[in-house]
Amino acid sequence: MADTKAMAGRREWFGLAVLVIPTLLISMDMTALFFALPHLSAELQPSSAQLLWIMDIYAFLLAGSMITMGALGDRIGRRKMLIIGGAAFGAASALAAYSTSAEMLIASRAVLGLAGATLAPSTLSLIRTMFHNDRQRRTAIAVWTAGFSGGAGLGPLLGGVLLEHFWWGSVFLINVPVMVLLVVLAPVLLPEFKAPNPGRFDLLSAALSLAAVLPIVYGVKLMAEDGFAALPVLAALFGIVTGTIFVRRQRRLPDPLIDVRLFAGRAFSTALLANVFSIFALVGFGFFGTQYMQLVIGMRPLTAGLWTLLIAPAMALSVTAGTILVRRVRPGYVVAGAIGVMAAGFATLTQVYVEDSLLAVGVGYILLVGGSGAVGALAVDMIVAAAPPESAGAASALSETGSEFGGAMGIAVLGSIGAAVYHSRMDTAVPAHLPADAAEAAGDTLGGAVDMAKYLPEQLSGPLLQAAQEAFTEGMRLAATVGTVIMAVIAVLAAIMLRHLRPDAGPDADDRPAELADERQPKDHTSPWPQR
């Protein structure tokens, strides 16, 4: 049956261009800093602990605050939340650019994380508000997905270019004019929408969501670095227990922060799972890919950054193909096929060795990025479409929080596999007569081995580098094998759980819990557009 919902006009499509701006910056800001670390370290001289916080505080607060900010946007207005977040993001970027101490930069990065948490769910929920026609909404979300993923790929490249000509603060300062543009254009091109009867905002639920997400992300990240030590395991367990309390509280509240009944719908829960594992695969590969290109092949950082431009055509082709295919093919089969493409990408990476493997890395990367584009566009559309319009902000926040979890798990699971193989091989492969401190550093990471080799005579540095690179690529191959199996299982699961969805249709009312079905019926809201 043809979709008879109101079609979006020129104003909505211009508004979509405005919404893509913050998504680009959020993802770029997570990756551009990698190139600035040596420069800011030399000027601010942070301790090793402070350097870690400079890197991590942004992602921690971004992940931990999204649920709260998405629900708050549903209550006070999504456009208003977007403008507040944009202004805060621009101000915090300026503070970060001109930081005079490590403490100031950490505080600025913390505010950037909080501001970023307002932007991502606001943009996605506004798309839900602006595009009522299913086909147009799916196309708009595909553009949004391409912007988010493209920003992650452009971040290292932009960072490299800026640092070739300017000081380290330029990677933050570039955000300011873009956010000024967002704040100016948003009231003109974007509608306002808030739930007509939002109910009371539960501060305890907001605190519980933060106390659940932060320890889990922190614990999983530490596991990737230090293995299953007591602190990361306890942190993750604390987050899980707090999350259980959070869910129970949401079930009892008349006005919950998140309507947990959404998870009873197969389309919602399976799409969320597919999105989590697509990010799991992409970030998990990134952990190995950047090290392989720079530390095994020997590329300069900027050259390695240029390779990330492979994202653009692969992502564009993927999201376009996915949105076209679902017009004729059941969405579950399209999502499963895209995840299968990602599994094929991992399978290609099982053929990576120290020499003559750049083609395998490039093909594997293209397949992973290509598959993730279609999965992201279609899964996010299913997640947003499954929620009532007045709860789209909270549903969008769940989608983005799931992406953060997926990225953390990708590094933790696949990175831990690679690290375990590396440590095991280096225990016996470190050349004899190597100084104790050099042997310890080389046995810990590939980067440590490369650094140590610079200060060793050639008869020791050559065998050390060869052993370290072979150990790293062996770990990379095993991680790719595990990734292949995981993505194949998720592909089969998606095909089974989403097979009931018809071509070119969102989740049916039958897929939602009965108590939510009535809430999905069209409501007589007043026009969200500003009145002239």
Coordinates of C-alpha atoms in Angstrom, one line a residue:
M1 CA 0.0 0.0 0.0
A2 CA 1.3 3.4 -0.9
D3 CA 2.4 5.7 1.9
T4 CA -0.1 8.5 2.0
K5 CA 1.5 10.5 4.8
A6 CA 2.2 14.2 4.2
M7 CA 5.3 14.7 2.0
A8 CA 8.2 16.9 3.1
G9 CA 8.9 20.0 1.1
R10 CA 12.0 22.1 0.3
R11 CA 12.1 23.6 3.8
E12 CA 12.4 20.2 5.5
W13 CA 15.2 19.2 3.2
F14 CA 17.1 22.4 3.9
G15 CA 16.4 21.7 7.6
L16 CA 18.0 18.3 7.2
A17 CA 21.2 19.9 5.9
V18 CA 21.3 21.9 9.1
L19 CA 20.8 18.8 11.2
V20 CA 23.7 17.0 9.5
I21 CA 26.1 19.8 10.7
P22 CA 26.2 18.8 14.4
T23 CA 26.4 15.1 13.6
L24 CA 29.5 15.7 11.5
L25 CA 31.1 17.6 14.3
I26 CA 30.2 15.2 17.1
S27 CA 31.9 12.3 15.3
M28 CA 34.8 14.4 14.0
D29 CA 35.5 15.6 17.5
M30 CA 35.9 12.0 18.7
T31 CA 38.7 11.3 16.2
A32 CA 40.4 14.6 15.3
L33 CA 42.0 14.8 18.8
F34 CA 44.3 11.8 18.1
F35 CA 46.5 13.9 15.8
A36 CA 46.7 16.8 18.3
L37 CA 47.8 14.7 21.3
P38 CA 51.6 15.0 20.7
H39 CA 51.3 18.8 20.2
L40 CA 49.1 19.5 23.2
S41 CA 51.2 17.2 25.4
A42 CA 54.3 19.2 24.6
E43 CA 52.6 22.5 25.5
L44 CA 50.4 21.5 28.5
Q45 CA 52.6 18.7 29.8
P46 CA 49.7 16.6 31.2
S47 CA 50.5 13.6 33.4
S48 CA 49.7 10.1 31.9
A49 CA 46.5 10.0 33.9
Q50 CA 45.5 13.5 32.7
L51 CA 46.2 12.5 29.1
L52 CA 43.8 9.6 29.4
W53 CA 41.1 11.8 30.9
I54 CA 41.6 14.3 28.1
M55 CA 40.9 11.5 25.6
D56 CA 38.1 9.7 27.5
I57 CA 36.0 12.2 29.4
Y58 CA 34.3 13.4 26.2
A59 CA 33.1 9.9 25.2
F60 CA 32.2 8.9 28.7
L61 CA 29.9 11.9 29.3
L62 CA 28.5 11.7 25.7
A63 CA 27.4 8.1 26.3
G64 CA 26.3 8.6 29.9
S65 CA 24.1 11.7 29.2
M66 CA 22.3 10.9 26.0
I67 CA 19.3 9.2 27.6
T68 CA 18.7 12.1 29.9
M69 CA 19.2 14.7 27.2
G70 CA 16.9 12.9 24.8
A71 CA 14.1 12.6 27.3
L72 CA 14.6 16.2 28.3
G73 CA 14.3 17.3 24.7
D74 CA 11.0 15.5 24.4
R75 CA 9.8 17.6 27.4
I76 CA 11.2 21.1 26.8
G77 CA 11.4 21.1 23.0
R78 CA 13.8 19.4 20.6
R79 CA 14.8 22.5 18.7
K80 CA 15.4 24.4 21.9
M81 CA 17.6 21.5 23.2
L82 CA 19.5 21.5 19.9
I83 CA 20.2 25.3 20.1
I84 CA 21.2 25.1 23.7
G85 CA 23.5 22.2 22.9
G86 CA 25.0 23.9 19.9
A87 CA 25.8 27.1 21.8
A88 CA 27.3 25.1 24.6
F89 CA 29.4 23.0 22.2
G90 CA 30.7 26.1 20.5
A91 CA 31.6 27.8 23.8
A92 CA 33.3 24.7 25.1
S93 CA 35.2 24.3 21.9
A94 CA 36.6 27.8 22.2
L95 CA 37.6 27.1 25.8
A96 CA 39.3 23.9 24.8
A97 CA 41.2 25.6 22.0
Y98 CA 42.7 28.2 24.3
S99 CA 43.2 25.9 27.4
T100 CA 46.3 26.9 29.4
S101 CA 46.4 23.8 31.5
A102 CA 45.5 20.1 31.4
E103 CA 42.8 20.6 34.0
M104 CA 41.2 23.3 31.9
L105 CA 41.2 21.1 28.8
I106 CA 39.7 18.2 30.7
A107 CA 36.9 20.4 32.0
S108 CA 36.3 21.8 28.5
R109 CA 36.2 18.3 27.0
A110 CA 33.6 17.3 29.7
V111 CA 31.4 20.2 28.7
L112 CA 31.8 19.1 25.1
G113 CA 30.6 15.6 26.0
L114 CA 27.5 17.0 27.7
A115 CA 26.7 19.3 24.9
G116 CA 27.3 16.6 22.3
A117 CA 24.8 14.4 24.2
T118 CA 22.1 17.1 23.5
L119 CA 22.9 17.3 19.8
A120 CA 22.7 13.7 18.6
P121 CA 19.2 12.7 20.0
S122 CA 17.8 16.1 19.1
T123 CA 18.8 15.9 15.5
L124 CA 17.5 12.4 15.0
S125 CA 14.2 13.1 16.8
L126 CA 13.7 16.2 14.7
I127 CA 14.0 14.1 11.6
R128 CA 11.1 12.0 13.0
T129 CA 9.1 15.2 13.4
M130 CA 9.9 16.7 10.0
F131 CA 9.5 13.7 7.8
H132 CA 6.2 11.9 8.2
N133 CA 6.3 9.9 4.9
D134 CA 8.1 6.6 5.5
R135 CA 10.2 6.6 2.4
Q136 CA 11.3 10.2 2.9
R137 CA 12.1 9.6 6.5
R138 CA 14.2 6.6 5.6
T139 CA 16.1 8.7 3.1
A140 CA 16.6 11.5 5.6
I141 CA 18.0 9.1 8.2
A142 CA 20.3 7.6 5.6
V143 CA 21.7 11.1 4.9
W144 CA 22.1 11.6 8.7
T145 CA 23.8 8.3 9.1
A146 CA 26.2 9.1 6.2
G147 CA 27.0 12.4 7.9
F148 CA 27.7 10.8 11.3
S149 CA 29.9 8.1 9.8
G150 CA 31.6 10.5 7.4
G151 CA 32.6 12.7 10.3
A152 CA 34.4 9.9 12.0
G153 CA 36.4 9.3 8.8
L154 CA 37.1 13.0 8.1
G155 CA 38.2 13.7 11.7
P156 CA 41.7 12.3 11.4
L157 CA 42.1 13.9 7.9
L158 CA 41.0 17.3 9.1
G159 CA 43.1 17.0 12.2
G160 CA 46.2 16.2 10.1
V161 CA 45.6 19.1 7.7
L162 CA 44.9 21.7 10.5
L163 CA 48.0 20.6 12.4
E164 CA 50.1 21.0 9.3
H165 CA 49.4 24.7 9.3
F166 CA 48.1 25.8 12.8
W167 CA 48.5 25.1 16.5
W168 CA 46.8 22.2 18.3
G169 CA 43.8 24.3 19.4
S170 CA 42.6 24.6 15.8
V171 CA 41.1 21.1 15.9
F172 CA 38.7 22.5 18.5
L173 CA 38.3 26.1 17.2
I174 CA 37.0 24.9 13.8
N175 CA 33.8 23.9 15.7
V176 CA 32.9 27.5 16.7
P177 CA 31.8 29.0 13.3
V178 CA 29.9 25.8 12.4
M179 CA 28.0 25.9 15.7
V180 CA 27.2 29.7 15.2
L181 CA 25.7 28.7 11.8
L182 CA 23.6 26.0 13.5
V183 CA 22.3 28.4 16.2
V184 CA 21.4 31.0 13.5
L185 CA 19.7 28.7 11.0
A186 CA 17.9 26.4 13.4
P187 CA 15.1 28.8 14.4
V188 CA 14.5 29.6 10.7
L189 CA 14.5 26.1 9.1
L190 CA 13.7 23.6 11.9
P191 CA 10.3 23.0 13.6
E192 CA 9.8 22.9 17.3
F193 CA 8.2 19.8 18.9
K194 CA 7.7 18.7 22.4
A195 CA 5.4 16.1 24.0
P196 CA 1.9 17.6 24.6
N197 CA 1.7 16.0 28.0
P198 CA 5.2 15.0 29.0
G199 CA 4.6 14.5 32.7
R200 CA 7.2 15.2 35.5
F201 CA 10.9 14.8 34.7
D202 CA 12.3 12.3 37.1
L203 CA 15.7 13.5 38.4
L204 CA 16.4 10.1 40.1
S205 CA 16.0 8.3 36.8
A206 CA 18.4 10.7 35.1
A207 CA 21.0 10.1 37.9
L208 CA 20.4 6.3 37.6
S209 CA 20.9 6.3 33.8
L210 CA 24.2 8.2 34.2
A211 CA 25.3 5.8 37.0
A212 CA 24.5 2.8 34.9
V213 CA 26.0 3.8 31.6
L214 CA 29.2 5.5 32.8
P215 CA 30.6 2.5 34.8
I216 CA 29.8 0.0 32.1
V217 CA 31.6 2.1 29.4
Y218 CA 34.5 2.8 31.8
G219 CA 34.7 -0.9 32.8
V220 CA 34.6 -2.2 29.3
K221 CA 37.2 0.3 28.2
L222 CA 39.6 -0.7 31.0
M223 CA 39.1 -4.3 30.2
A224 CA 40.3 -3.6 26.7
E225 CA 43.5 -2.0 28.1
D226 CA 44.2 -4.1 31.2
G227 CA 42.3 -7.3 30.8
F228 CA 39.8 -8.7 33.3
A229 CA 41.2 -7.0 36.4
A230 CA 39.2 -6.3 39.5
L231 CA 38.5 -2.6 38.9
P232 CA 37.0 -2.8 35.4
V233 CA 34.9 -5.9 36.3
L234 CA 33.5 -4.3 39.4
A235 CA 32.8 -1.1 37.5
A236 CA 30.9 -3.0 34.8
L237 CA 29.0 -5.0 37.4
F238 CA 28.0 -1.9 39.3
G239 CA 26.7 -0.4 36.1
I240 CA 24.7 -3.5 35.3
V241 CA 23.1 -3.5 38.8
T242 CA 22.3 0.2 38.6
G243 CA 20.8 -0.3 35.1
T244 CA 18.6 -3.1 36.5
I245 CA 17.3 -0.7 39.2
F246 CA 16.8 2.0 36.5
V247 CA 14.7 -0.3 34.3
R248 CA 12.5 -1.4 37.3
R249 CA 12.0 2.2 38.2
Q250 CA 10.9 3.0 34.6
R251 CA 8.3 0.3 34.8
R252 CA 6.7 1.7 37.9
L253 CA 6.7 5.4 37.0
P254 CA 3.6 7.0 35.3
D255 CA 6.0 9.3 33.3
P256 CA 9.2 7.2 32.7
L257 CA 12.4 8.6 31.2
I258 CA 12.3 5.7 28.8
D259 CA 9.3 3.6 28.0
V260 CA 10.9 0.1 28.4
R261 CA 7.8 -1.5 26.8
L262 CA 9.4 -0.5 23.5
F263 CA 11.9 -3.4 24.0
A264 CA 9.0 -5.9 23.7
G265 CA 8.7 -5.1 20.0
R266 CA 10.8 -7.3 17.8
A267 CA 11.6 -4.6 15.3
F268 CA 12.8 -2.2 17.9
S269 CA 15.0 -4.6 20.0
T270 CA 16.4 -6.4 16.9
A271 CA 17.2 -3.1 15.1
L272 CA 18.9 -1.8 18.3
L273 CA 21.0 -5.0 18.5
A274 CA 22.0 -4.8 14.8
N275 CA 23.0 -1.2 15.2
V276 CA 25.1 -2.0 18.3
F277 CA 27.0 -4.8 16.5
S278 CA 27.6 -2.8 13.3
I279 CA 29.4 -0.2 15.4
F280 CA 31.1 -3.0 17.3
A281 CA 32.6 -4.3 14.0
L282 CA 33.6 -0.9 12.7
V283 CA 35.3 0.4 15.8
G284 CA 36.8 -3.0 16.5
F285 CA 38.5 -3.0 13.1
G286 CA 39.6 0.7 13.5
F287 CA 41.5 -0.4 16.6
F288 CA 43.7 -2.7 14.4
G289 CA 43.5 -0.8 11.1
T290 CA 45.1 2.4 12.2
Q291 CA 48.0 0.6 14.0
Y292 CA 48.5 -1.7 11.0
M293 CA 48.8 1.2 8.5
Q294 CA 51.1 3.2 10.7
L295 CA 53.1 0.7 12.7
V296 CA 53.3 -2.3 10.3
I297 CA 53.3 -0.7 6.9
G298 CA 54.9 2.6 8.1
M299 CA 52.5 5.2 6.7
R300 CA 52.6 8.7 8.0
P301 CA 49.6 9.8 10.1
L302 CA 48.3 12.1 7.4
T303 CA 48.7 9.4 4.7
A304 CA 46.8 6.9 6.9
G305 CA 44.2 9.6 7.4
L306 CA 43.7 9.9 3.7
W307 CA 42.9 6.2 3.5
T308 CA 39.8 7.0 5.7
L309 CA 38.4 8.7 2.6
L310 CA 37.4 5.2 1.5
I311 CA 34.5 5.8 3.9
A312 CA 32.8 8.3 1.7
P313 CA 32.0 6.3 -1.5
A314 CA 31.4 3.1 0.4
M315 CA 29.1 4.8 2.8
A316 CA 27.2 6.7 0.1
L317 CA 26.7 3.6 -2.0
S318 CA 25.6 1.5 1.0
V319 CA 23.0 3.8 2.4
T320 CA 21.6 4.5 -1.1
A321 CA 21.4 0.8 -1.9
G322 CA 19.8 0.0 1.4
T323 CA 17.1 2.6 1.2
I324 CA 16.3 1.5 -2.4
L325 CA 16.3 -2.2 -1.7
V326 CA 13.7 -2.0 1.1
R327 CA 11.2 -0.8 -1.4
R328 CA 11.2 -4.2 -3.0
V329 CA 12.8 -6.5 -0.4
R330 CA 11.9 -7.2 3.2
P331 CA 13.9 -4.9 5.5
G332 CA 15.0 -7.8 7.6
Y333 CA 16.6 -9.5 4.6
V334 CA 18.3 -6.2 3.6
V335 CA 19.7 -5.7 7.1
A336 CA 20.8 -9.3 7.4
G337 CA 22.5 -9.0 4.0
A338 CA 24.3 -5.8 5.0
I339 CA 25.6 -7.5 8.2
G340 CA 26.6 -10.4 6.0
V341 CA 28.7 -8.0 4.0
M342 CA 30.4 -6.9 7.2
A343 CA 31.1 -10.6 8.0
A344 CA 32.7 -10.9 4.6
G345 CA 34.9 -7.8 5.5
F346 CA 36.1 -9.6 8.6
A347 CA 36.7 -12.7 6.6
T348 CA 38.9 -10.7 4.2
L349 CA 40.9 -9.4 7.1
T350 CA 41.8 -12.9 8.2
Q351 CA 44.2 -12.8 5.2
V352 CA 46.3 -9.9 6.5
Y353 CA 50.0 -10.5 7.1
V354 CA 53.0 -8.3 7.7
E355 CA 53.8 -7.9 4.0
D356 CA 51.7 -7.5 0.8
S357 CA 48.4 -7.1 2.6
L358 CA 47.4 -3.5 2.0
L359 CA 44.8 -4.6 -0.6
A360 CA 43.2 -7.0 1.9
V361 CA 43.0 -4.3 4.5
G362 CA 41.5 -1.9 2.0
V363 CA 38.9 -4.4 0.7
G364 CA 38.0 -5.5 4.3
Y365 CA 37.6 -1.8 5.4
I366 CA 35.4 -1.0 2.4
L367 CA 33.1 -4.0 3.1
L368 CA 32.9 -3.2 6.8
V369 CA 32.0 0.4 6.1
G370 CA 29.7 -0.4 3.3
G371 CA 27.7 -2.9 5.4
S372 CA 27.6 -0.7 8.4
G373 CA 26.1 2.2 6.4
A374 CA 23.0 0.2 5.3
V375 CA 22.6 -1.4 8.7
G376 CA 22.8 2.0 10.5
A377 CA 20.4 3.8 8.2
L378 CA 17.7 1.1 8.2
A379 CA 18.2 0.1 11.9
V380 CA 18.0 3.6 13.2
D381 CA 14.9 4.2 11.1
M382 CA 13.2 1.1 12.6
I383 CA 14.2 2.3 16.1
V384 CA 12.8 5.9 15.6
A385 CA 9.7 4.7 13.8
A386 CA 8.8 2.2 16.5
A387 CA 8.5 4.9 19.2
P388 CA 5.5 7.3 19.6
P389 CA 6.3 10.7 18.2
E390 CA 6.4 12.3 21.7
S391 CA 9.0 9.8 22.7
A392 CA 11.3 10.0 19.7
G393 CA 14.0 11.9 21.6
A394 CA 14.3 9.1 24.2
A395 CA 14.3 6.4 21.5
S396 CA 17.0 8.3 19.5
A397 CA 19.1 8.5 22.6
L398 CA 18.8 4.8 23.1
S399 CA 20.1 4.3 19.5
E400 CA 23.0 6.6 20.1
T401 CA 23.8 5.1 23.5
G402 CA 23.8 1.7 21.9
S403 CA 26.3 2.9 19.4
E404 CA 28.6 4.0 22.2
F405 CA 28.3 0.6 23.8
G406 CA 29.0 -1.1 20.5
G407 CA 32.2 0.9 20.0
A408 CA 33.4 0.2 23.5
M409 CA 32.7 -3.5 23.2
G410 CA 34.4 -3.7 19.8
I411 CA 37.6 -2.4 21.3
A412 CA 37.2 -4.5 24.4
V413 CA 36.4 -7.9 22.8
L414 CA 38.4 -7.8 19.6
G415 CA 41.2 -5.7 21.1
S416 CA 41.5 -8.1 24.0
I417 CA 41.8 -11.0 21.6
G418 CA 44.5 -9.3 19.6
A419 CA 46.4 -8.2 22.8
A420 CA 46.2 -11.8 24.3
V421 CA 47.8 -13.2 21.1
Y422 CA 50.4 -10.5 21.0
H423 CA 51.4 -11.0 24.6
S424 CA 51.5 -14.8 24.2
R425 CA 53.7 -14.6 21.1
M426 CA 56.0 -11.9 22.3
D427 CA 56.7 -13.9 25.5
T428 CA 58.7 -16.3 23.4
A429 CA 59.6 -14.2 20.3
V430 CA 61.5 -11.3 21.9
P431 CA 65.1 -11.5 20.7
A432 CA 67.7 -12.7 23.1
H433 CA 70.1 -10.1 24.7
L434 CA 67.4 -7.4 24.5
P435 CA 67.6 -5.0 27.6
A436 CA 64.9 -5.8 30.2
D437 CA 63.1 -2.4 29.9
A438 CA 63.0 -2.7 26.1
A439 CA 61.7 -6.3 26.3
E440 CA 59.0 -5.3 28.7
A441 CA 57.8 -2.3 26.6
A442 CA 58.0 -4.4 23.4
G443 CA 56.0 -7.2 24.9
D444 CA 53.2 -4.9 26.0
T445 CA 52.2 -3.2 22.7
L446 CA 53.2 -2.9 19.1
G447 CA 53.7 0.8 19.6
G448 CA 56.1 0.1 22.5
A449 CA 58.1 -2.2 20.3
V450 CA 58.3 0.4 17.5
D451 CA 59.4 3.0 20.0
M452 CA 62.1 0.8 21.6
A453 CA 63.4 -0.2 18.2
K454 CA 64.4 3.4 17.5
Y455 CA 67.0 3.3 20.3
L456 CA 68.4 -0.2 19.6
P457 CA 71.3 -1.2 17.2
E458 CA 70.2 -2.6 13.9
Q459 CA 71.0 -6.2 14.8
L460 CA 68.4 -6.0 17.7
S461 CA 65.8 -3.6 16.2
G462 CA 65.2 -5.6 13.0
P463 CA 64.4 -9.0 14.7
L464 CA 62.3 -7.1 17.4
L465 CA 60.2 -5.3 14.8
Q466 CA 59.7 -8.4 12.8
A467 CA 58.6 -10.4 15.8
A468 CA 56.3 -7.7 17.1
Q469 CA 54.6 -7.1 13.7
E470 CA 54.1 -10.8 13.1
A471 CA 52.5 -11.1 16.6
F472 CA 50.3 -8.2 16.0
T473 CA 49.0 -9.4 12.6
E474 CA 48.4 -12.9 14.1
G475 CA 46.3 -11.3 16.8
M476 CA 44.5 -9.3 14.1
R477 CA 43.7 -12.4 12.1
L478 CA 42.2 -14.2 15.1
A479 CA 40.1 -11.2 16.1
A480 CA 38.9 -11.0 12.5
T481 CA 37.9 -14.7 12.6
V482 CA 35.9 -14.1 15.8
G483 CA 34.4 -11.0 14.2
T484 CA 33.3 -13.1 11.2
V485 CA 31.5 -15.6 13.4
I486 CA 29.8 -12.9 15.5
M487 CA 28.5 -10.9 12.5
A488 CA 27.3 -14.1 10.7
V489 CA 25.3 -15.0 13.8
I490 CA 23.8 -11.5 14.1
A491 CA 22.9 -11.6 10.3
V492 CA 21.0 -14.9 10.8
L493 CA 19.3 -13.4 13.9
A494 CA 18.2 -10.3 12.1
A495 CA 16.8 -12.2 9.1
I496 CA 14.7 -14.4 11.5
M497 CA 13.5 -11.6 13.9
L498 CA 12.8 -9.0 11.2
R499 CA 11.3 -11.3 8.5
H500 CA 7.7 -10.2 9.3
L501 CA 8.4 -6.6 8.2
R502 CA 7.0 -5.8 4.7
P503 CA 9.0 -4.0 2.0
D504 CA 8.9 -0.2 2.3
A505 CA 7.1 -0.4 5.6
G506 CA 8.1 0.5 9.1
P507 CA 7.2 -1.6 12.2
D508 CA 3.6 -2.8 12.1
A509 CA 1.3 -2.1 15.0
D510 CA 1.2 -5.9 15.5
D511 CA 5.0 -5.8 16.3
R512 CA 4.5 -3.4 19.2
P513 CA 3.2 -4.3 22.6
A514 CA -0.6 -3.8 22.8
E515 CA -0.3 -1.0 25.3
L516 CA 1.8 1.0 22.8
A517 CA -0.3 0.4 19.7
D518 CA -2.9 3.1 20.5
E519 CA -0.1 5.6 21.2
R520 CA 1.2 5.2 17.7
Q521 CA -2.0 6.4 16.1
P522 CA -1.8 9.9 14.6
K523 CA -2.6 12.7 17.0
D524 CA -4.1 16.1 16.3
H525 CA -1.0 18.2 17.2
T526 CA -0.8 21.8 16.2
S527 CA 1.7 22.6 13.5
P528 CA 5.2 22.5 14.8
W529 CA 6.4 25.1 12.4
P530 CA 6.9 28.7 13.6
Q531 CA 3.9 30.9 12.7
R532 CA 4.6 33.9 10.5

